[in-house]
mmCIF file with all atom_site columns, N, CA and C in Angstrom:
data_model
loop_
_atom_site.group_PDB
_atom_site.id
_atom_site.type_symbol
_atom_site.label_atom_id
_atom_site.label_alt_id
_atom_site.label_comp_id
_atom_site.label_asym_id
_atom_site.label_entity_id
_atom_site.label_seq_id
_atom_site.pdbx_PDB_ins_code
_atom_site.Cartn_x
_atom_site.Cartn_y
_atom_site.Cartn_z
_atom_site.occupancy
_atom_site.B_iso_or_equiv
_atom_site.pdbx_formal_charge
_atom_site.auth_seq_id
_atom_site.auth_comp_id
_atom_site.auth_asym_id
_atom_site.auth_atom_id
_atom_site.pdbx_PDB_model_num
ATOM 1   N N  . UNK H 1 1  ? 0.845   -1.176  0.000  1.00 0.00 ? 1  UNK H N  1
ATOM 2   C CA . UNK H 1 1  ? 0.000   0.000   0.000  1.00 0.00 ? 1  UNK H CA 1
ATOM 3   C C  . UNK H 1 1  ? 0.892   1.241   0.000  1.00 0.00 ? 1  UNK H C  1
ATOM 4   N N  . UNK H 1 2  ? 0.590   2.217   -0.889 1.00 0.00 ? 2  UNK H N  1
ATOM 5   C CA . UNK H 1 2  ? 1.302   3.735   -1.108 1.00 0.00 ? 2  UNK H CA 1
ATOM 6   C C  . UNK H 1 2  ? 0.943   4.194   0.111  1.00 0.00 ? 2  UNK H C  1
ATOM 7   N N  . UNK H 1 3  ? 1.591   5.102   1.055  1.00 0.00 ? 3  UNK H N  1
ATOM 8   C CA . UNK H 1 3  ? 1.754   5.723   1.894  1.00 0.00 ? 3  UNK H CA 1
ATOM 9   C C  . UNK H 1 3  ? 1.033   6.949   1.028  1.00 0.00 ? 3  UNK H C  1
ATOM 10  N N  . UNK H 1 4  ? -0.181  7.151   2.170  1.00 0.00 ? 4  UNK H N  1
ATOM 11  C CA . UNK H 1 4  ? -0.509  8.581   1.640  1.00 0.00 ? 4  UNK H CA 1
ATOM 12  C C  . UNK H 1 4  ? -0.441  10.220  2.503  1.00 0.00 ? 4  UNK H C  1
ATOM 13  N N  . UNK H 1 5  ? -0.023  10.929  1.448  1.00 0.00 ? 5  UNK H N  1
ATOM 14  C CA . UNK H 1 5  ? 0.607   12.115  2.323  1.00 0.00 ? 5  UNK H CA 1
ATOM 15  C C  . UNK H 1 5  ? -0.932  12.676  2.506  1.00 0.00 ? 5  UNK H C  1
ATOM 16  N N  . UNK H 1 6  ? -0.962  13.196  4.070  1.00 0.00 ? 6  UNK H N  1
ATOM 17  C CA . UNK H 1 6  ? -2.296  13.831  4.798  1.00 0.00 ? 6  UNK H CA 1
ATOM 18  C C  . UNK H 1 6  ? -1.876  15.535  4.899  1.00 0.00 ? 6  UNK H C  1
ATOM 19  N N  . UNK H 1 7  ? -3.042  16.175  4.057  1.00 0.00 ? 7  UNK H N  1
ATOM 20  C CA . UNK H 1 7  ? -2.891  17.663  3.561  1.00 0.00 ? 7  UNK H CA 1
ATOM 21  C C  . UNK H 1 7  ? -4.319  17.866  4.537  1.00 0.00 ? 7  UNK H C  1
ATOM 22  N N  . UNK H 1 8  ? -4.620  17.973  5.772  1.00 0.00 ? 8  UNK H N  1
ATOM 23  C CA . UNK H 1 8  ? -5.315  18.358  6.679  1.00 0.00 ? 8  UNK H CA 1
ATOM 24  C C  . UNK H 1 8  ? -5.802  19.806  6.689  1.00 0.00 ? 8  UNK H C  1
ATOM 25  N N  . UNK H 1 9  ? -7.125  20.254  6.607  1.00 0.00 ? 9  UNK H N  1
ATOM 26  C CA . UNK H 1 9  ? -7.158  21.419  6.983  1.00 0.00 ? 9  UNK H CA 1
ATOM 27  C C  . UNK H 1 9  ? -7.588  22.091  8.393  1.00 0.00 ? 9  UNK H C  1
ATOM 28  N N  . UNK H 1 10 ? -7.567  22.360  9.190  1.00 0.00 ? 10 UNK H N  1
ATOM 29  C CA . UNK H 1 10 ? -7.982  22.298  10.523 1.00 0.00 ? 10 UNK H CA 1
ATOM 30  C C  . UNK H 1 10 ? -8.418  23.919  10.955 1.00 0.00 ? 10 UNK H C  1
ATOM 31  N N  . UNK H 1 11 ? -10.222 23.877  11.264 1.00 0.00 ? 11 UNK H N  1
ATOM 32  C CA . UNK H 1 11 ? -11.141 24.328  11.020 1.00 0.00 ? 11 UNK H CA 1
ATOM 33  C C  . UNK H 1 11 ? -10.948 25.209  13.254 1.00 0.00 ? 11 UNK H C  1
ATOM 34  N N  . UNK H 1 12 ? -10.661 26.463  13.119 1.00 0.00 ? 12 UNK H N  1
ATOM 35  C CA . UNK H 1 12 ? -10.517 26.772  14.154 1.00 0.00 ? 12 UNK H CA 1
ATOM 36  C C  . UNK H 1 12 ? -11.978 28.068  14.685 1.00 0.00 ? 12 UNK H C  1
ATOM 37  N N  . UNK H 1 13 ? -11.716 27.918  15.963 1.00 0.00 ? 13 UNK H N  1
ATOM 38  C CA . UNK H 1 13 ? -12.952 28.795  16.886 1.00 0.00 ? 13 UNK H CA 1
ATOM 39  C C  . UNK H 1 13 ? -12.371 29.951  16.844 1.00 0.00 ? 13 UNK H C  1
ATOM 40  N N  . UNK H 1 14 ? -13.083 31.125  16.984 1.00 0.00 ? 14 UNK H N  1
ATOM 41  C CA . UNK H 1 14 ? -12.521 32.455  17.439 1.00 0.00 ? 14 UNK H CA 1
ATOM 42  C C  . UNK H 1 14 ? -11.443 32.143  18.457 1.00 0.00 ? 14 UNK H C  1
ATOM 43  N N  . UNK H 1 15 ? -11.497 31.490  19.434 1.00 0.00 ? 15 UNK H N  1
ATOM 44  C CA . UNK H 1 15 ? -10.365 31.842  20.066 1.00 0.00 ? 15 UNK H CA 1
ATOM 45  C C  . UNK H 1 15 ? -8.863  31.025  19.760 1.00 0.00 ? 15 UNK H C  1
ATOM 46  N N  . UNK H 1 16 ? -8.981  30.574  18.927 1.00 0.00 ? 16 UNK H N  1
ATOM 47  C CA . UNK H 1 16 ? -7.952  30.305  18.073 1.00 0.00 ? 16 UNK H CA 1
ATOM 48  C C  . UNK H 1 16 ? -7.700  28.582  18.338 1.00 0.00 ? 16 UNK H C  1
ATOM 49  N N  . UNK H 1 17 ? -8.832  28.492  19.225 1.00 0.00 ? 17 UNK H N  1
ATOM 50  C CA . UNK H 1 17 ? -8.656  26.515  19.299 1.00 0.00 ? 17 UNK H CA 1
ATOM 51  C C  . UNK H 1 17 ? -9.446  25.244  18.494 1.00 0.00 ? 17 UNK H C  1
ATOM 52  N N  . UNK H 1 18 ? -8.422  24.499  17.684 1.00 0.00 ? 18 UNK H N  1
ATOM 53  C CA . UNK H 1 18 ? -9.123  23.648  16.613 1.00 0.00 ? 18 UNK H CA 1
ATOM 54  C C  . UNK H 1 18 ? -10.309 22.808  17.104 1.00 0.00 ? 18 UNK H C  1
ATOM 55  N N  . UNK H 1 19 ? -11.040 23.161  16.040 1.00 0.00 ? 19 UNK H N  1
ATOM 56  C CA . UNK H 1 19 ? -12.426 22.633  16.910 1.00 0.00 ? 19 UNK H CA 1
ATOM 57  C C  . UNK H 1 19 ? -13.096 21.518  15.647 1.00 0.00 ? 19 UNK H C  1
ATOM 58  N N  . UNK H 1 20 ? -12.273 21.357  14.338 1.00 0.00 ? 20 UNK H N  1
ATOM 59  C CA . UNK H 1 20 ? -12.361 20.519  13.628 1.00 0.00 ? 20 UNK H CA 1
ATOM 60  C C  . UNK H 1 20 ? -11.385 19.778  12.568 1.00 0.00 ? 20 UNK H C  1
ATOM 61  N N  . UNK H 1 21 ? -11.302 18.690  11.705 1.00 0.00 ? 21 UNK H N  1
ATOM 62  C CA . UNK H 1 21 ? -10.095 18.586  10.989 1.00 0.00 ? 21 UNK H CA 1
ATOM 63  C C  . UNK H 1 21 ? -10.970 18.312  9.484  1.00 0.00 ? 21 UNK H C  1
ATOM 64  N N  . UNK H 1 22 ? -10.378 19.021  8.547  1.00 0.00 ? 22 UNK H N  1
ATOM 65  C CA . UNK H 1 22 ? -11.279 18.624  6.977  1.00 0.00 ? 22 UNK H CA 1
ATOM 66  C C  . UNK H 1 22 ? -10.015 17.781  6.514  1.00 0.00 ? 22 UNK H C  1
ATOM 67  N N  . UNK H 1 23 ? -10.355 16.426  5.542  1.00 0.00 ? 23 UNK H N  1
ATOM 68  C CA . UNK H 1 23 ? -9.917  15.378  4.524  1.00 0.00 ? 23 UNK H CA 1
ATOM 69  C C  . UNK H 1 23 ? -10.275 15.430  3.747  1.00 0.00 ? 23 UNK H C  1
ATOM 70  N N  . UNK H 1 24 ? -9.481  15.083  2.411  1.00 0.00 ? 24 UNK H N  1
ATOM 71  C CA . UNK H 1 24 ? -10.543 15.083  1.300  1.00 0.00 ? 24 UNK H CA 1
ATOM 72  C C  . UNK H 1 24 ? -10.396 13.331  1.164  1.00 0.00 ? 24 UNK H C  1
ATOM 73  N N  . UNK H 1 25 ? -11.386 12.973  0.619  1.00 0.00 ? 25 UNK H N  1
ATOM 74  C CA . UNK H 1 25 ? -12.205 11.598  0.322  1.00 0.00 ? 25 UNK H CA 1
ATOM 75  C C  . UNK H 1 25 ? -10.873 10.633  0.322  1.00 0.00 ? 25 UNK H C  1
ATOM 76  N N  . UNK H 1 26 ? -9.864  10.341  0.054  1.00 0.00 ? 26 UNK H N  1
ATOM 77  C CA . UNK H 1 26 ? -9.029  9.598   -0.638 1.00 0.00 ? 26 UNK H CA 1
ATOM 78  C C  . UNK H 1 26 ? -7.758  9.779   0.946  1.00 0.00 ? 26 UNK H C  1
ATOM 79  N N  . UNK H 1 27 ? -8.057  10.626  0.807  1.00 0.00 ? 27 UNK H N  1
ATOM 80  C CA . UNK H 1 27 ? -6.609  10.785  2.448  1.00 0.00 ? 27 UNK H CA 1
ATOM 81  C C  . UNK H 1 27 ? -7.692  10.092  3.958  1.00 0.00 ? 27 UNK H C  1
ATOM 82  N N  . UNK H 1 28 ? -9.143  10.740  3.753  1.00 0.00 ? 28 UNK H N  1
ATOM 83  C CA . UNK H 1 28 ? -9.851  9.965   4.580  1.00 0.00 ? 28 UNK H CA 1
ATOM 84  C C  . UNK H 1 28 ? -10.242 7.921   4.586  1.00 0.00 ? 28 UNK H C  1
ATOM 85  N N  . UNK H 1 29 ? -10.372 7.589   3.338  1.00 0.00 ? 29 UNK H N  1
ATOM 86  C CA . UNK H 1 29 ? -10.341 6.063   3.342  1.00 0.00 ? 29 UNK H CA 1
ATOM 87  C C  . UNK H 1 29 ? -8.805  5.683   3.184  1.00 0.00 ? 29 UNK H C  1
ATOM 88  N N  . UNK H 1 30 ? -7.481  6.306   3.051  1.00 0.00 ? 30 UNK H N  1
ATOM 89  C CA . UNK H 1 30 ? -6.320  5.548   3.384  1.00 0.00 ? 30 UNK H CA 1
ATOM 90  C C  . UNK H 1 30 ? -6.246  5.848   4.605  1.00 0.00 ? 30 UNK H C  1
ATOM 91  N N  . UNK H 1 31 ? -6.763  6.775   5.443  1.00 0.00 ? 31 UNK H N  1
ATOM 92  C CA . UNK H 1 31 ? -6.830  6.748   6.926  1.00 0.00 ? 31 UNK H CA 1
ATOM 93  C C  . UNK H 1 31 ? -7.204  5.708   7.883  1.00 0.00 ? 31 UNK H C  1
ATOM 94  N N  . UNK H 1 32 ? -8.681  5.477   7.542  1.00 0.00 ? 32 UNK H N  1
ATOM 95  C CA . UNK H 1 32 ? -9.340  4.457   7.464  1.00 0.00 ? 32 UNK H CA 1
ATOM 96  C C  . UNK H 1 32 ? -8.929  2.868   7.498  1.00 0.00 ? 32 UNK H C  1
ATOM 97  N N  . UNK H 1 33 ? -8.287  2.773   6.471  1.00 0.00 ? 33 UNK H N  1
ATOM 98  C CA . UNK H 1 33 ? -7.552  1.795   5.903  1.00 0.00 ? 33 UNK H CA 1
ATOM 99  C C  . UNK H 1 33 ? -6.070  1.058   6.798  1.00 0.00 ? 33 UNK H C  1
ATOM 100 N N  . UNK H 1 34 ? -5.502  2.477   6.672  1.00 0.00 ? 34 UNK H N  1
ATOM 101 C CA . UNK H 1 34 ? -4.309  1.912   7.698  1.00 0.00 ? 34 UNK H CA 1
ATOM 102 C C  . UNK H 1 34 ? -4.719  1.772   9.222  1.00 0.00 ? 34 UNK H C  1
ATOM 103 N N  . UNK H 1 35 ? -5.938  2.280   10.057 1.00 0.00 ? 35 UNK H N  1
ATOM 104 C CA . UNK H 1 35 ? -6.378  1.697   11.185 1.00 0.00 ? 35 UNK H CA 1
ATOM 105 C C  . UNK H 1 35 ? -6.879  0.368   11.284 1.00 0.00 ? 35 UNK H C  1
ATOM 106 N N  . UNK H 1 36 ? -7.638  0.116   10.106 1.00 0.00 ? 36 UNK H N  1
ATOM 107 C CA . UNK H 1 36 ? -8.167  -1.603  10.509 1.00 0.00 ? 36 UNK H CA 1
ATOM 108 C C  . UNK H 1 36 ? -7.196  -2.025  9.949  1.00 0.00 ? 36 UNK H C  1
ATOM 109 N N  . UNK H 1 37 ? -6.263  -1.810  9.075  1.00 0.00 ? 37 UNK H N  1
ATOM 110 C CA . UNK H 1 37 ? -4.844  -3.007  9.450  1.00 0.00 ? 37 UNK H CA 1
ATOM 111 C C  . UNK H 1 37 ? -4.603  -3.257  10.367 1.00 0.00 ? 37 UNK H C  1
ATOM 112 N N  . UNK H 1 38 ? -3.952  -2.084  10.824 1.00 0.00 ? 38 UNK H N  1
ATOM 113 C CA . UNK H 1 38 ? -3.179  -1.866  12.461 1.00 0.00 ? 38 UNK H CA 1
ATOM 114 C C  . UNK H 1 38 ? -4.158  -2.540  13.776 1.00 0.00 ? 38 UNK H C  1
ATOM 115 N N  . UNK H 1 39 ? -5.591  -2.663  13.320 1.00 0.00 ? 39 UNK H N  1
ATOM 116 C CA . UNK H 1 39 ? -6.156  -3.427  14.494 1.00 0.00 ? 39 UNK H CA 1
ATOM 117 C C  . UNK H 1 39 ? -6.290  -4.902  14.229 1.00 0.00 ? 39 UNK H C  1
ATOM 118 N N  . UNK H 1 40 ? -6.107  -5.110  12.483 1.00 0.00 ? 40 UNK H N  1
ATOM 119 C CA . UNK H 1 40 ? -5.685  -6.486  11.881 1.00 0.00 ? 40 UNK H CA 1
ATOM 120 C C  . UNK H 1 40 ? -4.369  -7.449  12.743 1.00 0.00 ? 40 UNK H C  1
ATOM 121 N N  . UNK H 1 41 ? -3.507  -6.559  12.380 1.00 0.00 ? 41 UNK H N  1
ATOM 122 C CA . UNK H 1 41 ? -2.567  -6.594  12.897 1.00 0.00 ? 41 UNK H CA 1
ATOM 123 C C  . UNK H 1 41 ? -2.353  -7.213  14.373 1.00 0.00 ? 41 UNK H C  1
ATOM 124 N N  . UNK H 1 42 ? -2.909  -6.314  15.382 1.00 0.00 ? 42 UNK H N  1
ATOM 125 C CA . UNK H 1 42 ? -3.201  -6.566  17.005 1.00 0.00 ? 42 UNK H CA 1
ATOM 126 C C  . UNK H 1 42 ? -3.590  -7.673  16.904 1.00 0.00 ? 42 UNK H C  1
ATOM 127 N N  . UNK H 1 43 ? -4.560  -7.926  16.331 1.00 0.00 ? 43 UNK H N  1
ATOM 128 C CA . UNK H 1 43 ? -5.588  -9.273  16.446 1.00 0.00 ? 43 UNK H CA 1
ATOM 129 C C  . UNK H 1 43 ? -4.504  -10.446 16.382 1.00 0.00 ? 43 UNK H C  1
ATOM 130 N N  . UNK H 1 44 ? -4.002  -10.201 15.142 1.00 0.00 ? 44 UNK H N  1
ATOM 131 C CA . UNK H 1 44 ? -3.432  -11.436 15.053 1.00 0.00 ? 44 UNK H CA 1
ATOM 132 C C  . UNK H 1 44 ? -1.829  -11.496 15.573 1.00 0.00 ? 44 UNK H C  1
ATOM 133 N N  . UNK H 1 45 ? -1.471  -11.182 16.233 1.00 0.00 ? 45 UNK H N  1
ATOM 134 C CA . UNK H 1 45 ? -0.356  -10.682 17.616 1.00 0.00 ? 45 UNK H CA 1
ATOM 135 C C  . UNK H 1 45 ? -1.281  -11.457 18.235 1.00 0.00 ? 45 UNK H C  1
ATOM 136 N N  . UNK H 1 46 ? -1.927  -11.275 18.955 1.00 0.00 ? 46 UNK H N  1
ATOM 137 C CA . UNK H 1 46 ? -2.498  -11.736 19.869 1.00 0.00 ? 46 UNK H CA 1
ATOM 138 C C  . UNK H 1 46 ? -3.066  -13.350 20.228 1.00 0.00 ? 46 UNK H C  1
ATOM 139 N N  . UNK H 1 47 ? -3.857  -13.608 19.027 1.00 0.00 ? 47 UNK H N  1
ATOM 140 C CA . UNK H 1 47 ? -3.642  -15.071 18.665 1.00 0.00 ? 47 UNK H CA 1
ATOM 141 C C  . UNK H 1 47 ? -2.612  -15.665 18.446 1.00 0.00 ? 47 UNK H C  1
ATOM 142 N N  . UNK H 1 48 ? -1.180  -15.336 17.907 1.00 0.00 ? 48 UNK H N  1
ATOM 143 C CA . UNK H 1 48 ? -0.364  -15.868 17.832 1.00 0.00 ? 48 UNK H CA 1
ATOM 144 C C  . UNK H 1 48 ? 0.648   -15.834 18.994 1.00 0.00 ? 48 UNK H C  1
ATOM 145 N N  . UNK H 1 49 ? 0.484   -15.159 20.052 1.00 0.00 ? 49 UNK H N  1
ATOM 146 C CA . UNK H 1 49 ? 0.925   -14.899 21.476 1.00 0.00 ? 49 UNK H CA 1
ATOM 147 C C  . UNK H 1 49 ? 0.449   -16.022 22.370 1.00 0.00 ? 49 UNK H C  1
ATOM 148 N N  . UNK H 1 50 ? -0.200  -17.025 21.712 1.00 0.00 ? 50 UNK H N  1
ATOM 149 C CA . UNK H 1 50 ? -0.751  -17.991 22.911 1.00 0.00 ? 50 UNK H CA 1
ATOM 150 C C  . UNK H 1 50 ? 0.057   -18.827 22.703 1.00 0.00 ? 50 UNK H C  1
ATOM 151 N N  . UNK H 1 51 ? 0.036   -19.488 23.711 1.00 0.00 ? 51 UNK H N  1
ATOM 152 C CA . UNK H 1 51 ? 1.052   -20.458 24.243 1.00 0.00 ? 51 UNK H CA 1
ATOM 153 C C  . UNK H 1 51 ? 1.233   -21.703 23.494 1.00 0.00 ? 51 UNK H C  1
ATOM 154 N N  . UNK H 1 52 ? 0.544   -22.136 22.312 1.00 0.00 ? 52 UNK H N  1
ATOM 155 C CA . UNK H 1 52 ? 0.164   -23.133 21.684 1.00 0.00 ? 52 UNK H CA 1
ATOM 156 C C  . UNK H 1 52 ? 1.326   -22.797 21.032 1.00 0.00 ? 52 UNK H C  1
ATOM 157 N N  . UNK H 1 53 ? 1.894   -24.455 20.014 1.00 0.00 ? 53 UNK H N  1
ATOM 158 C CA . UNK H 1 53 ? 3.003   -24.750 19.430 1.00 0.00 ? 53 UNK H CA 1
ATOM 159 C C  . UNK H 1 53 ? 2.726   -24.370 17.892 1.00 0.00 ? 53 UNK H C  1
ATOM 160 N N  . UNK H 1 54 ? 1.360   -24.557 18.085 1.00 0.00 ? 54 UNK H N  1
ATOM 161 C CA . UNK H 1 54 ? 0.555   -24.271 16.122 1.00 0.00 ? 54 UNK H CA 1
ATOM 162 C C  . UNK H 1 54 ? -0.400  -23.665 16.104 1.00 0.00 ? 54 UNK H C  1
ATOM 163 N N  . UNK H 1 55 ? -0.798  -23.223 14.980 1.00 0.00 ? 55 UNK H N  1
ATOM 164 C CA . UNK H 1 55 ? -1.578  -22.165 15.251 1.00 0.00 ? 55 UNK H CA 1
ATOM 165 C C  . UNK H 1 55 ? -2.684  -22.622 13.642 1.00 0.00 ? 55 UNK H C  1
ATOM 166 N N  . UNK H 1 56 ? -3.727  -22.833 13.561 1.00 0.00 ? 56 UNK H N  1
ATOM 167 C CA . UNK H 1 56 ? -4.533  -23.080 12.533 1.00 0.00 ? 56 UNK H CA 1
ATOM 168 C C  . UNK H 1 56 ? -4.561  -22.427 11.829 1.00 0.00 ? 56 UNK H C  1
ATOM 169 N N  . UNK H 1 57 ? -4.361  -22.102 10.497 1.00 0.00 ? 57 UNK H N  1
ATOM 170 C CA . UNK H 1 57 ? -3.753  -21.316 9.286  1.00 0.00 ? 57 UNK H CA 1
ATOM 171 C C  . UNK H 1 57 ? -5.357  -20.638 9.276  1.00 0.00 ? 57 UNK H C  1
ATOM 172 N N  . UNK H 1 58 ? -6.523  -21.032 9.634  1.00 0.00 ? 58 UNK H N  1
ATOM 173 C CA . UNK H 1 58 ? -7.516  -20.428 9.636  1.00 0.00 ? 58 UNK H CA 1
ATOM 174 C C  . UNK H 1 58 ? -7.530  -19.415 10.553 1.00 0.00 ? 58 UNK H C  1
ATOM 175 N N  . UNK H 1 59 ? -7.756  -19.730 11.727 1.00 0.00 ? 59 UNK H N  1
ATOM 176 C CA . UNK H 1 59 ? -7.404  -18.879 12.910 1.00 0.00 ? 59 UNK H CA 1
ATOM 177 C C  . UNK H 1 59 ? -6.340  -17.826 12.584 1.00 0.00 ? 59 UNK H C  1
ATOM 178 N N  . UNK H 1 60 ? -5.301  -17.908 11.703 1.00 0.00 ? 60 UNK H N  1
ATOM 179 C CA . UNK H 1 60 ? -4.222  -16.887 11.495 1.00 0.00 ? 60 UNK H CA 1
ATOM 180 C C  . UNK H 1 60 ? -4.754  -15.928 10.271 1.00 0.00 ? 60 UNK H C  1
ATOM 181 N N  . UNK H 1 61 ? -5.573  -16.429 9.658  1.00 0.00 ? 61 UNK H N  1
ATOM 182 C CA . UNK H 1 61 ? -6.172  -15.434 8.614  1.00 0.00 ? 61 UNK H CA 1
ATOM 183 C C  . UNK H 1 61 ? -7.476  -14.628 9.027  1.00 0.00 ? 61 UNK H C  1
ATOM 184 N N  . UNK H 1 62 ? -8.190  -15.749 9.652  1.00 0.00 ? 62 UNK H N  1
ATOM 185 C CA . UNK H 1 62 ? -9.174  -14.955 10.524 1.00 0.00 ? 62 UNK H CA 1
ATOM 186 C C  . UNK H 1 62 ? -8.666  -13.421 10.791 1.00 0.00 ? 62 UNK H C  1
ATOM 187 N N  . UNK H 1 63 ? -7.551  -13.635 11.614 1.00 0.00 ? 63 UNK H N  1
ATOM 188 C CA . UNK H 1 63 ? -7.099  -12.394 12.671 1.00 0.00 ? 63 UNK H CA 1
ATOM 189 C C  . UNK H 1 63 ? -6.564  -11.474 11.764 1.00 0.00 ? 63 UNK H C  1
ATOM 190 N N  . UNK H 1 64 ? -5.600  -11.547 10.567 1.00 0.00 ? 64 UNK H N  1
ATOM 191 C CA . UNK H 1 64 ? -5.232  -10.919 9.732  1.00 0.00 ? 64 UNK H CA 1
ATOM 192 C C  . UNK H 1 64 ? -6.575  -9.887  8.408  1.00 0.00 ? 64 UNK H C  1
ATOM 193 N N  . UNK H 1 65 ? -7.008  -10.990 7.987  1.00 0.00 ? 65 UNK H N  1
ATOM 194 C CA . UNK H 1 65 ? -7.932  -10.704 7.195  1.00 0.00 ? 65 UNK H CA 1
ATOM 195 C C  . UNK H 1 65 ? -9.450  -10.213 7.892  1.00 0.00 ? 65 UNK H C  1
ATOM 196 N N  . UNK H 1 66 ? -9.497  -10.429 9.074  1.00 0.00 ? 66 UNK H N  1
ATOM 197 C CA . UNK H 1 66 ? -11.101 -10.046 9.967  1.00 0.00 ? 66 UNK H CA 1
ATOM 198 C C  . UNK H 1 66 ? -12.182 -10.768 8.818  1.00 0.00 ? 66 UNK H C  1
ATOM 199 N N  . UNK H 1 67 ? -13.075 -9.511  9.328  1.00 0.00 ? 67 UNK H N  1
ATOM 200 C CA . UNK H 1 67 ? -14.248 -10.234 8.644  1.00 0.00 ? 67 UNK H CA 1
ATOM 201 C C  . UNK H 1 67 ? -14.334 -9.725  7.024  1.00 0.00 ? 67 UNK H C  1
ATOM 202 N N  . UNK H 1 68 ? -13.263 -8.908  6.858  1.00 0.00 ? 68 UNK H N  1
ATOM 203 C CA . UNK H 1 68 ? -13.258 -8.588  5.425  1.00 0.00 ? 68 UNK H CA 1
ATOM 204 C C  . UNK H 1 68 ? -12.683 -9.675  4.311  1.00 0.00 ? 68 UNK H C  1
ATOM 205 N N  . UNK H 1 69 ? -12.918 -10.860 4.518  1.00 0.00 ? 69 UNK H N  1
ATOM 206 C CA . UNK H 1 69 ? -12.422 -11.670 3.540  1.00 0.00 ? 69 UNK H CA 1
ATOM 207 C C  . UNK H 1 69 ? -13.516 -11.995 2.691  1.00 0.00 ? 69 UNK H C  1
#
């Protein structure tokens, strides 16, 4: 996956504190994107952290792939 550069615009109050952040469409779903890896990721750390010698190639995709397969 291309690393995408985040051009943020950040939407401030009179008193000068950000009170919102604008994305445009494409920086918002690679945002998106690289969080449910990264919780892909955890998942399957975690299953593979158990104490067991093997690990069911299902169970390892499960955790990788979630329910998006």
């Amino acid at each position: 996956m291309k690393k995408q550069k985040f051009q943020p615009k950040f939407l401030v109050g009179a008193d000068g504190k950000p009170l919102a952040v604008q994305l445009d469409i494409k920086a918002y779903n690679a945002l998106i994107e690289e969080l449910e890896d990264s919780y892909d990721i955890k998942r399957a750390e975690k299953i593979l952290a158990k104490k067991t010698k093997t690990h069911k190639l299902e169970d390892v995709e499960k955790a990788f792939l979630g329910k998006r397969k």
